[in-house]
Coordinates of C-alpha atoms and ligand atoms in Angstrom, one line a residue:
M1 CA 10.6 -12.1 -43.2
T2 CA 9.2 -8.6 -43.5
D3 CA 6.3 -8.0 -41.0
L4 CA 3.8 -6.3 -43.2
S5 CA 0.4 -7.6 -42.2
W6 CA -1.6 -6.6 -39.1
G7 CA -3.1 -9.5 -37.3
D8 CA -0.3 -12.1 -38.0
T9 CA 2.0 -12.9 -35.1
P10 CA 4.1 -9.8 -34.9
S11 CA 7.8 -10.2 -35.0
N12 CA 10.1 -8.8 -32.3
Q13 CA 7.3 -8.1 -29.9
S14 CA 7.2 -9.6 -26.4
P15 CA 4.3 -12.0 -25.6
P16 CA 1.7 -10.6 -23.2
F17 CA 2.8 -10.8 -19.6
V18 CA -0.2 -12.7 -18.4
G19 CA -0.8 -16.2 -17.2
V20 CA 2.2 -15.6 -14.9
N21 CA 1.9 -17.0 -11.4
L22 CA 2.8 -14.0 -9.3
F23 CA 4.1 -16.2 -6.4
T24 CA 6.0 -19.0 -8.0
S25 CA 7.6 -16.7 -10.6
D26 CA 8.9 -14.3 -7.9
R27 CA 11.9 -15.6 -6.1
G28 CA 12.4 -12.6 -3.8
L29 CA 8.8 -12.9 -2.7
R30 CA 9.0 -16.6 -2.0
E31 CA 12.1 -16.2 0.1
A32 CA 10.7 -13.3 2.0
V33 CA 7.5 -15.2 2.9
E34 CA 9.6 -18.1 4.2
R35 CA 12.1 -16.0 6.0
E36 CA 9.5 -13.9 7.8
G37 CA 7.5 -16.8 9.1
A38 CA 4.7 -17.4 6.6
G39 CA 6.1 -20.5 4.9
R40 CA 3.1 -22.5 6.0
A41 CA 1.0 -20.3 3.6
A42 CA 3.1 -21.1 0.6
A43 CA 0.7 -23.5 -1.0
N44 CA -2.2 -21.1 -0.6
L45 CA -0.1 -18.2 -1.9
E46 CA 0.8 -20.3 -4.9
L47 CA -2.9 -20.7 -5.7
F48 CA -3.5 -17.0 -5.2
G49 CA -0.5 -16.1 -7.3
G50 CA -2.1 -18.1 -10.1
A51 CA -5.4 -16.3 -9.8
T52 CA -3.9 -12.8 -9.5
G53 CA -1.6 -13.3 -12.4
S54 CA -4.1 -15.0 -14.7
A55 CA -5.2 -13.5 -18.0
T56 CA -8.8 -13.4 -16.6
A57 CA -7.6 -11.2 -13.7
A58 CA -5.8 -8.9 -16.1
E59 CA -9.0 -8.5 -18.1
L60 CA -11.0 -7.8 -14.9
G61 CA -8.5 -5.2 -13.9
R62 CA -8.6 -3.5 -17.3
F63 CA -12.4 -3.4 -17.2
A64 CA -12.5 -2.0 -13.6
N65 CA -10.3 0.8 -14.7
T66 CA -11.7 1.5 -18.1
Y67 CA -15.2 1.8 -16.7
P68 CA -14.6 3.7 -13.4
P69 CA -17.3 4.0 -10.7
Q70 CA -20.2 6.4 -11.3
L71 CA -22.1 8.3 -8.7
Q72 CA -25.9 8.3 -8.9
N73 CA -27.3 10.8 -6.4
F74 CA -31.0 10.2 -7.2
D75 CA -33.2 7.4 -8.3
A76 CA -35.7 7.7 -11.2
K77 CA -38.3 9.2 -8.9
G78 CA -35.9 11.8 -7.5
R79 CA -35.2 10.1 -4.2
R80 CA -31.7 10.6 -2.8
I81 CA -29.8 7.4 -3.0
D82 CA -26.1 8.4 -3.4
H83 CA -25.3 5.1 -5.0
V84 CA -21.9 4.4 -6.4
E85 CA -22.2 2.1 -9.4
F86 CA -19.2 -0.2 -10.3
H87 CA -18.4 -2.3 -13.3
P88 CA -19.1 -6.0 -12.4
A89 CA -15.4 -6.6 -12.9
Y90 CA -14.6 -4.5 -9.9
H91 CA -16.9 -6.6 -7.7
E92 CA -15.3 -9.8 -9.1
I93 CA -11.9 -8.5 -8.1
M94 CA -13.1 -7.5 -4.6
A95 CA -14.5 -11.0 -4.3
V96 CA -11.1 -12.6 -5.2
S97 CA -9.2 -10.6 -2.6
T98 CA -11.9 -11.1 0.0
A99 CA -11.9 -14.8 -0.5
Q100 CA -8.2 -14.7 0.2
G101 CA -9.0 -13.0 3.5
L102 CA -7.0 -9.8 2.7
N103 CA -9.9 -7.9 4.3
C104 CA -9.6 -9.8 7.6
S105 CA -7.2 -12.7 7.8
T106 CA -4.9 -11.4 10.6
W107 CA -8.0 -10.9 12.9
E108 CA -9.8 -14.2 12.3
H109 CA -8.5 -15.6 15.6
L110 CA -10.8 -13.1 17.4
L111 CA -13.8 -15.2 16.4
T112 CA -12.1 -18.5 17.2
D113 CA -9.5 -19.3 19.9
G114 CA -8.3 -15.8 20.4
V115 CA -4.7 -16.8 19.6
P116 CA -3.1 -14.8 16.8
K117 CA -1.6 -17.1 14.1
A118 CA 2.1 -17.0 13.6
G119 CA 3.0 -15.5 10.3
A120 CA -0.4 -14.0 9.7
H121 CA 0.8 -10.6 8.8
P122 CA 3.5 -11.7 6.3
A123 CA 1.1 -14.2 4.7
R124 CA -1.5 -11.5 4.3
A125 CA 1.2 -9.0 3.0
A126 CA 2.1 -11.5 0.3
G127 CA -1.5 -11.6 -0.7
C128 CA -1.7 -7.8 -0.8
Y129 CA 1.6 -7.6 -2.8
M130 CA 0.0 -9.8 -5.5
A131 CA -3.4 -8.3 -5.3
A132 CA -1.9 -4.8 -6.0
Q133 CA -0.3 -6.3 -9.1
M134 CA -3.6 -7.7 -10.2
E135 CA -5.5 -4.4 -9.8
P136 CA -4.3 -1.8 -7.3
G137 CA -7.4 0.4 -6.9
H138 CA -9.5 -2.2 -5.1
C139 CA -6.8 -2.6 -2.4
C140 CA -8.0 0.7 -0.8
P141 CA -11.3 -0.6 0.5
I142 CA -9.7 -4.0 1.3
T143 CA -7.0 -2.3 3.3
M144 CA -9.3 0.0 5.2
T145 CA -11.7 -2.8 6.1
H146 CA -8.8 -4.9 7.5
A147 CA -7.4 -1.9 9.4
S148 CA -10.7 -0.8 10.8
V149 CA -10.7 -3.7 13.3
A150 CA -7.8 -2.0 15.2
A151 CA -10.0 1.0 15.9
L152 CA -13.3 -0.8 16.5
R153 CA -11.7 -2.9 19.2
H154 CA -11.6 0.2 21.4
T155 CA -15.3 -0.2 21.9
P156 CA -16.3 -3.9 22.5
I157 CA -20.0 -3.4 22.0
L158 CA -19.4 -2.1 18.5
A159 CA -16.8 -4.8 17.8
D160 CA -19.3 -7.5 18.9
K161 CA -21.8 -6.3 16.3
W162 CA -19.4 -5.4 13.4
L163 CA -16.6 -7.9 13.6
P164 CA -18.5 -11.0 12.6
K165 CA -19.5 -9.1 9.4
I166 CA -16.0 -7.8 8.8
L167 CA -14.3 -11.1 9.4
S168 CA -16.0 -12.8 6.5
R169 CA -14.4 -14.0 3.3
I170 CA -17.6 -13.7 1.3
Y171 CA -17.8 -10.4 -0.5
D172 CA -21.3 -8.8 -0.3
P173 CA -21.7 -5.7 -2.4
D174 CA -25.4 -5.3 -1.6
V175 CA -26.7 -1.9 -0.5
A176 CA -28.5 -3.0 2.7
P177 CA -28.4 -2.3 6.4
V178 CA -25.5 -4.1 8.2
D179 CA -27.8 -6.6 9.9
L180 CA -29.0 -7.9 6.6
K181 CA -25.5 -8.4 5.1
D182 CA -23.2 -11.4 4.9
S183 CA -20.1 -9.1 5.1
V184 CA -19.3 -5.5 5.2
T185 CA -16.5 -3.1 4.1
L186 CA -15.4 0.0 6.0
G187 CA -13.9 3.4 5.0
M188 CA -12.2 6.2 6.9
G189 CA -12.8 9.9 6.9
M190 CA -10.3 12.3 8.4
T191 CA -9.3 14.8 5.6
E192 CA -11.3 18.0 5.4
R193 CA -11.1 20.9 3.0
Q194 CA -8.9 23.0 5.2
G195 CA -6.4 20.2 6.0
G196 CA -5.7 16.6 5.9
T197 CA -2.4 16.4 7.7
D198 CA -3.4 18.6 10.6
V199 CA -6.6 16.7 11.6
R200 CA -6.8 18.6 14.8
A201 CA -8.3 21.4 12.7
N202 CA -11.3 19.2 11.8
T203 CA -14.5 21.2 11.9
T204 CA -17.0 18.3 11.8
R205 CA -19.1 18.5 14.9
A206 CA -20.5 15.7 17.0
E207 CA -23.5 16.5 19.2
P208 CA -24.6 13.9 21.9
C209 CA -28.1 12.5 21.5
A210 CA -30.4 11.2 24.2
D211 CA -29.9 7.6 23.1
G212 CA -26.1 7.7 23.6
T213 CA -25.2 8.1 19.9
Y214 CA -24.0 11.4 18.3
A215 CA -25.3 13.6 15.5
I216 CA -22.5 14.2 13.1
T217 CA -22.5 17.4 11.0
G218 CA -19.8 18.6 8.7
H219 CA -17.9 17.4 5.7
K220 CA -14.9 15.3 4.5
W221 CA -12.9 16.4 1.5
F222 CA -11.6 13.0 0.7
L223 CA -13.5 9.8 1.7
S224 CA -12.6 6.8 -0.4
A225 CA -14.9 3.9 -1.0
P226 CA -18.1 5.8 -0.2
M227 CA -20.1 2.7 -1.0
S228 CA -18.7 1.1 2.2
D229 CA -21.1 -0.1 4.9
G230 CA -19.6 2.1 7.6
F231 CA -17.0 4.8 8.1
L232 CA -14.7 5.7 10.9
V233 CA -14.7 9.4 11.0
L234 CA -13.1 12.1 13.2
G235 CA -15.3 14.9 14.6
Q236 CA -15.2 17.5 17.4
A237 CA -17.1 16.5 20.5
K238 CA -17.4 18.3 23.9
D239 CA -14.1 16.8 25.1
G240 CA -12.3 17.3 21.8
L241 CA -11.5 15.4 18.6
S242 CA -13.2 11.9 18.8
C243 CA -13.6 8.9 16.5
F244 CA -17.1 7.8 15.4
L245 CA -18.5 4.9 13.4
L246 CA -21.1 6.0 10.9
P247 CA -23.1 3.3 9.3
R248 CA -24.0 4.2 5.7
L249 CA -27.6 3.2 6.1
K250 CA -29.9 3.2 9.1
P251 CA -31.4 -0.1 10.2
D252 CA -34.6 0.6 8.2
G253 CA -32.5 1.0 5.0
E254 CA -32.8 4.8 4.9
L255 CA -29.6 6.9 4.2
N256 CA -27.9 7.9 7.4
G257 CA -27.4 11.6 6.7
I258 CA -24.2 11.0 4.6
R259 CA -24.4 12.8 1.3
V260 CA -21.9 12.0 -1.4
V261 CA -21.4 15.4 -3.1
R262 CA -19.2 14.2 -6.0
L263 CA -16.5 11.6 -6.8
K264 CA -12.9 12.8 -7.2
D265 CA -11.6 12.9 -10.8
K266 CA -8.2 11.3 -9.9
L267 CA -4.9 10.9 -11.7
G268 CA -5.0 7.2 -11.1
N269 CA -6.6 4.8 -8.7
R270 CA -9.5 4.9 -11.1
S271 CA -11.3 1.7 -10.2
N272 CA -11.6 2.9 -6.6
A273 CA -14.2 5.6 -5.8
S274 CA -13.0 8.5 -3.7
S275 CA -15.5 11.2 -2.8
E276 CA -16.4 14.4 -1.1
V277 CA -19.1 14.0 1.5
E278 CA -21.3 16.0 3.8
F279 CA -22.8 14.8 7.0
D280 CA -26.2 16.1 7.9
G281 CA -26.8 14.9 11.5
A282 CA -25.6 11.4 10.6
Q283 CA -25.9 9.0 13.4
G284 CA -22.5 8.2 14.8
F285 CA -21.4 5.7 17.5
L286 CA -18.4 6.8 19.6
V287 CA -15.4 4.6 19.2
G288 CA -12.9 4.8 22.1
D289 CA -13.2 7.8 24.4
E290 CA -14.3 11.3 23.7
G291 CA -11.4 13.5 23.0
R292 CA -9.2 10.4 22.1
G293 CA -10.0 10.4 18.4
I294 CA -6.4 10.4 17.2
P295 CA -5.1 7.7 19.5
T296 CA -8.2 5.6 18.6
I297 CA -7.8 5.8 14.9
I298 CA -4.0 5.7 14.8
D299 CA -3.8 1.9 15.0
M300 CA -5.9 1.7 11.9
V301 CA -3.8 4.3 10.2
T302 CA -0.6 2.4 11.1
L303 CA -1.9 -0.8 9.5
T304 CA -2.9 1.2 6.3
R305 CA 0.6 2.5 6.1
L306 CA 2.0 -1.0 6.1
D307 CA -0.3 -1.8 3.2
C308 CA 0.8 1.3 1.3
A309 CA 4.4 0.1 1.5
V310 CA 3.5 -3.5 0.6
S311 CA 1.3 -2.4 -2.3
S312 CA 4.1 -0.1 -3.7
A313 CA 6.6 -2.9 -3.4
G314 CA 4.2 -5.1 -5.4
L315 CA 3.8 -2.4 -8.1
M316 CA 7.6 -2.1 -8.3
R317 CA 7.9 -5.9 -8.7
Q318 CA 5.3 -5.9 -11.4
A319 CA 6.9 -3.0 -13.4
M320 CA 10.3 -4.5 -13.2
A321 CA 9.2 -8.0 -14.1
R322 CA 7.4 -6.6 -17.2
A323 CA 10.5 -4.7 -18.2
I324 CA 12.7 -7.7 -17.9
H325 CA 10.1 -9.9 -19.7
H326 CA 9.9 -7.4 -22.6
T327 CA 13.7 -6.9 -22.9
R328 CA 14.2 -10.6 -22.9
H329 CA 12.1 -10.8 -26.1
R330 CA 12.8 -7.6 -27.9
S331 CA 15.9 -7.1 -30.0
A332 CA 17.6 -4.0 -31.2
F333 CA 20.8 -3.8 -33.2
Q334 CA 20.9 -7.6 -33.5
K335 CA 20.9 -8.3 -29.8
L336 CA 18.2 -8.8 -27.2
L337 CA 17.7 -5.6 -25.3
I338 CA 18.5 -7.4 -22.0
D339 CA 21.9 -8.3 -23.5
Q340 CA 22.7 -4.7 -24.3
P341 CA 25.1 -3.6 -21.5
L342 CA 23.4 -0.3 -20.9
M343 CA 20.0 -1.9 -20.6
A344 CA 21.2 -4.7 -18.5
R345 CA 22.8 -2.2 -16.0
V346 CA 19.6 -0.2 -15.8
L347 CA 17.5 -3.3 -15.2
A348 CA 19.9 -4.7 -12.6
D349 CA 20.0 -1.4 -10.8
M350 CA 16.2 -1.4 -10.6
A351 CA 16.2 -5.0 -9.4
L352 CA 18.3 -3.9 -6.4
D353 CA 15.5 -1.5 -5.3
V354 CA 12.9 -4.2 -5.8
E355 CA 14.9 -6.6 -3.6
A356 CA 15.3 -3.9 -1.0
A357 CA 11.6 -2.9 -1.0
T358 CA 10.5 -6.5 -0.8
A359 CA 12.9 -7.3 2.1
L360 CA 11.8 -4.2 4.0
V361 CA 8.0 -4.7 3.7
F362 CA 8.1 -8.3 4.7
R363 CA 10.4 -7.6 7.7
L364 CA 7.9 -4.9 8.7
A365 CA 4.9 -7.2 8.2
R366 CA 6.6 -9.7 10.6
A367 CA 6.9 -6.9 13.3
F368 CA 3.1 -6.6 13.2
D369 CA 2.9 -10.3 14.2
G370 CA 5.0 -9.8 17.2
S371 CA 4.2 -8.6 20.7
T372 CA 7.8 -8.5 22.1
E373 CA 9.2 -5.1 23.1
G374 CA 11.7 -5.4 20.2
E375 CA 9.0 -6.0 17.6
V376 CA 6.7 -3.3 18.9
A377 CA 9.6 -0.9 18.8
Y378 CA 10.4 -2.0 15.2
Q379 CA 6.8 -1.5 14.2
R380 CA 6.7 2.0 15.7
V381 CA 10.0 3.2 14.2
M382 CA 10.1 1.4 10.9
T383 CA 6.5 1.9 9.7
P384 CA 7.0 5.5 8.8
V385 CA 10.6 4.9 7.6
I386 CA 9.7 2.0 5.3
K387 CA 6.5 3.6 4.0
Y388 CA 8.5 6.7 3.2
W389 CA 11.2 5.0 1.3
V390 CA 9.3 2.3 -0.6
C391 CA 6.4 4.6 -1.6
K392 CA 8.9 7.3 -2.7
T393 CA 11.2 4.9 -4.6
A394 CA 8.3 3.2 -6.5
P395 CA 7.3 6.1 -8.9
N396 CA 10.8 6.6 -10.3
L397 CA 11.2 2.8 -10.7
V398 CA 7.9 2.4 -12.5
Y399 CA 8.7 5.3 -14.8
E400 CA 12.1 3.8 -15.7
A401 CA 10.5 0.4 -16.3
M402 CA 8.1 2.1 -18.6
E403 CA 11.0 3.5 -20.6
C404 CA 12.5 0.0 -20.9
M405 CA 9.3 -1.0 -22.6
G406 CA 9.8 1.8 -25.2
G407 CA 6.6 3.2 -26.8
N408 CA 4.6 0.1 -25.9
G409 CA 4.9 1.1 -22.2
Y410 CA 3.2 4.4 -22.9
V411 CA 0.2 2.9 -24.5
E412 CA -2.9 2.0 -22.6
D413 CA -3.4 -1.5 -24.3
D414 CA -0.4 -2.9 -22.4
G415 CA -1.6 -1.8 -19.0
F416 CA 1.6 -0.1 -18.0
P417 CA 0.1 3.4 -17.8
L418 CA -2.2 2.1 -15.1
L419 CA 0.8 1.2 -12.9
Y420 CA 2.3 4.6 -13.6
R421 CA -0.8 6.6 -12.7
E422 CA -1.4 4.5 -9.6
V423 CA 2.0 4.5 -8.0
P424 CA 2.3 8.1 -6.6
V425 CA -0.9 7.8 -4.5
N426 CA 0.7 5.5 -1.8
A427 CA 3.2 8.3 -1.0
I428 CA 0.4 10.9 -0.6
W429 CA -2.3 9.2 1.4
E430 CA -2.1 7.7 4.8
G431 CA 0.7 10.2 5.7
S432 CA 2.8 11.8 3.0
G433 CA 6.6 11.9 3.0
N434 CA 7.1 14.8 5.4
V435 CA 4.4 13.4 7.7
M436 CA 6.3 10.1 7.9
C437 CA 9.4 12.2 8.9
L438 CA 7.4 14.1 11.5
D439 CA 6.1 10.8 12.9
L440 CA 9.7 9.6 13.4
L441 CA 10.6 12.8 15.1
R442 CA 7.6 12.2 17.5
V443 CA 9.1 8.9 18.4
L444 CA 12.5 10.5 19.0
E445 CA 11.0 13.1 21.2
R446 CA 8.9 10.7 23.3
S447 CA 11.0 7.6 23.5
P448 CA 14.4 7.9 21.9
E449 CA 15.3 4.5 23.3
T450 CA 12.8 3.0 20.8
V451 CA 14.8 4.3 17.9
R452 CA 18.1 3.3 19.6
R453 CA 16.8 -0.3 19.8
V454 CA 16.1 -0.5 16.1
V455 CA 19.4 1.0 15.2
E456 CA 21.1 -1.7 17.4
E457 CA 19.2 -4.4 15.5
I458 CA 20.6 -3.1 12.3
D459 CA 24.1 -2.7 13.9
T460 CA 24.2 -6.4 14.7
V461 CA 24.8 -7.0 11.0
G462 CA 26.6 -3.7 10.4
A463 CA 29.6 -4.5 12.4
R464 CA 30.6 -7.1 9.7
D465 CA 30.5 -4.6 6.8
T466 CA 32.5 -1.4 6.7
R467 CA 30.0 0.3 4.3
L468 CA 27.1 -0.4 6.6
K469 CA 29.1 0.7 9.6
A470 CA 29.8 4.0 7.9
A471 CA 26.0 4.4 7.2
L472 CA 25.3 3.7 10.9
D473 CA 27.8 6.4 11.8
R474 CA 25.9 8.8 9.5
I475 CA 22.7 7.8 11.3
E476 CA 24.3 8.6 14.7
T477 CA 25.3 12.0 13.5
L478 CA 21.9 12.7 12.2
L479 CA 20.3 11.5 15.4
A480 CA 22.4 13.9 17.3
Q481 CA 21.4 16.9 15.1
V482 CA 17.8 16.2 14.0
M483 CA 16.0 17.4 17.1
R484 CA 17.7 20.8 16.7
D485 CA 17.1 20.9 12.9
H486 CA 13.9 19.1 11.8
G487 CA 14.8 19.8 8.2
L488 CA 17.3 16.9 8.5
A489 CA 14.5 14.3 9.1
R490 CA 14.2 13.2 5.5
S491 CA 18.0 12.4 5.5
L492 CA 17.6 10.4 8.7
V493 CA 14.6 8.5 7.4
E494 CA 16.3 7.7 4.1
Q495 CA 19.5 6.6 5.8
L496 CA 17.6 4.3 8.2
A497 CA 15.7 2.7 5.3
L498 CA 18.8 2.1 3.3
A499 CA 20.8 0.8 6.2
Q500 CA 18.0 -1.6 7.2
A501 CA 17.6 -2.8 3.6
A502 CA 21.4 -3.3 3.3
A503 CA 21.4 -5.3 6.6
L504 CA 18.6 -7.5 5.4
L505 CA 20.2 -8.0 2.0
L506 CA 23.6 -8.8 3.6
A507 CA 22.0 -11.4 5.8
H508 CA 19.7 -13.0 3.2
A509 CA 20.4 -12.1 -0.4
P510 CA 23.1 -13.5 -2.7
E511 CA 26.4 -11.6 -2.5
A512 CA 25.9 -10.2 -6.0
V513 CA 22.8 -8.4 -4.8
S514 CA 23.9 -7.2 -1.4
D515 CA 27.3 -6.1 -2.7
A516 CA 25.9 -4.0 -5.5
F517 CA 23.2 -2.5 -3.2
L518 CA 25.7 -1.4 -0.6
A519 CA 28.2 -0.2 -3.3
T520 CA 25.6 2.0 -5.0
R521 CA 23.2 3.0 -2.2
L522 CA 25.6 3.4 0.8
E523 CA 28.8 4.5 -0.9
G524 CA 30.1 5.3 -4.4
Q525 CA 29.4 8.2 -6.7
W526 CA 26.3 10.3 -6.4
R527 CA 23.5 8.8 -8.6
S528 CA 20.1 10.3 -9.6
T529 CA 18.9 7.8 -12.3
Y530 CA 19.0 4.1 -12.7
G531 CA 22.1 2.6 -14.2
T532 CA 24.5 5.2 -12.9
G533 CA 26.8 5.1 -9.9
A534 CA 27.6 1.4 -10.3
N535 CA 31.2 0.9 -11.1
K536 CA 31.1 -2.9 -10.9
M537 CA 28.1 -5.1 -10.6
D538 CA 27.4 -8.7 -11.3
V539 CA 24.6 -7.7 -13.6
R540 CA 23.9 -11.2 -14.9
E541 CA 23.5 -12.8 -11.5
I542 CA 21.3 -10.0 -10.3
L543 CA 19.1 -10.2 -13.4
D544 CA 18.9 -14.0 -13.4
R545 CA 17.5 -13.8 -9.9
A546 CA 15.1 -10.9 -10.6
A547 CA 13.7 -12.3 -13.8
P548 CA 10.2 -13.7 -13.6
E549 CA 10.6 -17.5 -13.4
I550 CA 8.6 -18.4 -16.4
P551 CA 9.5 -20.1 -19.7
V552 CA 11.2 -17.6 -22.0
Ligands
LIG1 C1 -6.8 9.2 -4.0 C2 -6.9 9.7 -2.6 C3 -7.8 9.1 -1.7 C4 -7.9 9.5 -0.4 N1 -8.7 8.9 0.5 C5 -8.9 9.4 1.7 C6 -9.8 8.8 2.6 O1 -10.4 7.8 2.3 N2 -9.9 9.3 3.9 C7 -9.2 10.4 4.3 O2 -9.3 10.8 5.4 N3 -8.3 11.0 3.4 C8 -8.1 10.5 2.2 N4 -7.2 11.1 1.3 C9 -6.6 12.3 1.7 C10 -5.1 12.2 2.1 O3 -5.0 11.4 3.2 C11 -4.6 13.6 2.2 O4 -4.6 14.2 0.9 C12 -3.3 13.6 2.9 O5 -3.3 13.2 4.2 C13 -2.6 15.0 2.8 O6 -3.5 16.0 3.3 P1 -3.9 17.3 2.5 O7 -4.3 16.9 1.1 O8 -4.9 18.1 3.2 O9 -2.5 18.1 2.3 P2 -1.9 19.0 3.4 O10 -2.2 18.6 4.8 O11 -2.2 20.4 3.1 O12 -0.3 18.8 3.1 C14 0.3 19.2 1.9 C15 1.8 18.9 2.0 O13 2.4 19.5 3.1 C16 3.1 18.6 3.9 N5 3.1 19.0 5.3 C17 2.0 19.1 6.1 N6 2.4 19.5 7.3 C18 3.7 19.6 7.2 C19 4.7 20.0 8.2 N7 4.4 20.3 9.5 N8 6.0 20.1 7.8 C20 6.3 19.8 6.5 N9 5.4 19.4 5.6 C21 4.2 19.3 5.9 C22 2.4 17.2 3.6 O14 3.4 16.2 3.8 C23 2.0 17.4 2.2 O15 3.0 16.9 1.3 C24 -7.1 10.6 0.0 C25 -6.2 11.2 -0.9 C26 -6.1 10.8 -2.2 C27 -5.2 11.5 -3.1

């Protein structure tokens, strides 16, 4: 029948991709959670998957991004308030992720028996993977709040005061002094106008006060989530660059000398506020030792890097799942798009990267659980490697998925442009691509045996596959050259990521997936777009596994 009237059920259009349980519909995710030690959390994750994939959550996400935060510098009487106003949908989303414990779950043992729970990091990573699909912008304050504990622990007196408020699953958006709040969120300020990567060039000054606190004066060029209750900030003290905790408000409720100059007008990440701020003698509490600012804040930064990779993997999954969903319902030339050989090849090729990204981020999350030498080495070496590869692979994949959707993918109503605008940010903040490479070079310089240990772990599988063995040989060659030519570091990082992904897929994925991944990513003809470079591939099996497990 000819489809003439607007408003009737349109023919040949895919149904909305909502009401999809993001956990039960995602086989790769379920397997990764089980494999990496978080199987006990499956029932809880199923509930969270239902909430994050619901039609309500999709609406909240749309509102939070359609009506982005607004800065109000002054109240009606001209008093400085620097209040950031959000759409109520944003607060609802924050409450959903906070109730899941994404702001705190891996630290909760600190307030109970002190024994870390096995599988805590992979279980939280699974939550973050789904929360990013629900609405990615709010993950920034959630991530920073969770990660801040790693820095605050350097100063027990501060941890004693702040941890009970951070380790709460009740979201409290009130603007009030910390003591009066049920829970708090934290932000982080390192980047200044003259440089974000080279934080040693920070110009913000910290002058000691008689009461043992510091007066912080200067600026930050990027400070996300300026409505947070406190900020971990780098500033120059007498003994060098140091880390300080700046509460947003003083105990009497007055502003603590932190002026929000303006909000950034960003490409994406719209629901999240990012700002430029000035500090005018703000009261700061020293975290860690004076002059040890970078080592103090680096544990926090490392945790945020894990979250960037997890969130990008989640966005990849969401984009691919939507593309498969659409092409399963849309026909062209008398055939469903997914049955057109060219389209099927493109989708299957994308599915390989989603499999790899998921396997990598959950393996990395498990390393954060562990305290053995091997796991600590893995965490140190593979955090920059995996952040680099996953965050860099995601934008191209999301773009290709958008193309699979045709014109609908380019239109705001469908929500796809939100994914596309969001996805590059994870590669830029918390250490951009080259910075991840420099980080690996630092490990190689200081403790090459740490890298060797991780390569050996990959090698235990590699010996069984000639393609992986060849990749490991390439890694050996790069390792021998890279300290003389730092320009090779990207090649090394990429080869390490691909080899580790290949090893994980060989060990845990069906042969159709691992074989196609190795054939296209570790050998074969040069490829620059999805759907090329794959001479033979069991497209059907790869797609059956990747497709969201929902009724068609
Ligand atoms: C949306 C958003 C929110 C943000 N929120 C925060 C926040 O809350 N807190 C915060 O502190 N920062 C935040 N940032 C800042 C972010 O962390 C920085 O933009 C980032 O660290 C890069 O710093 P930069 O912009 O000064 O670039 P630069 O340091 O000038 O770097 C520019 C480029 O040069 C590369 N580069 C630098 N050094 C080298 C080298 N030696 N060799 C090779 N290449 C090099 C970098 O990789 C980068 O690609 C945010 C950024 C964005 C986009």
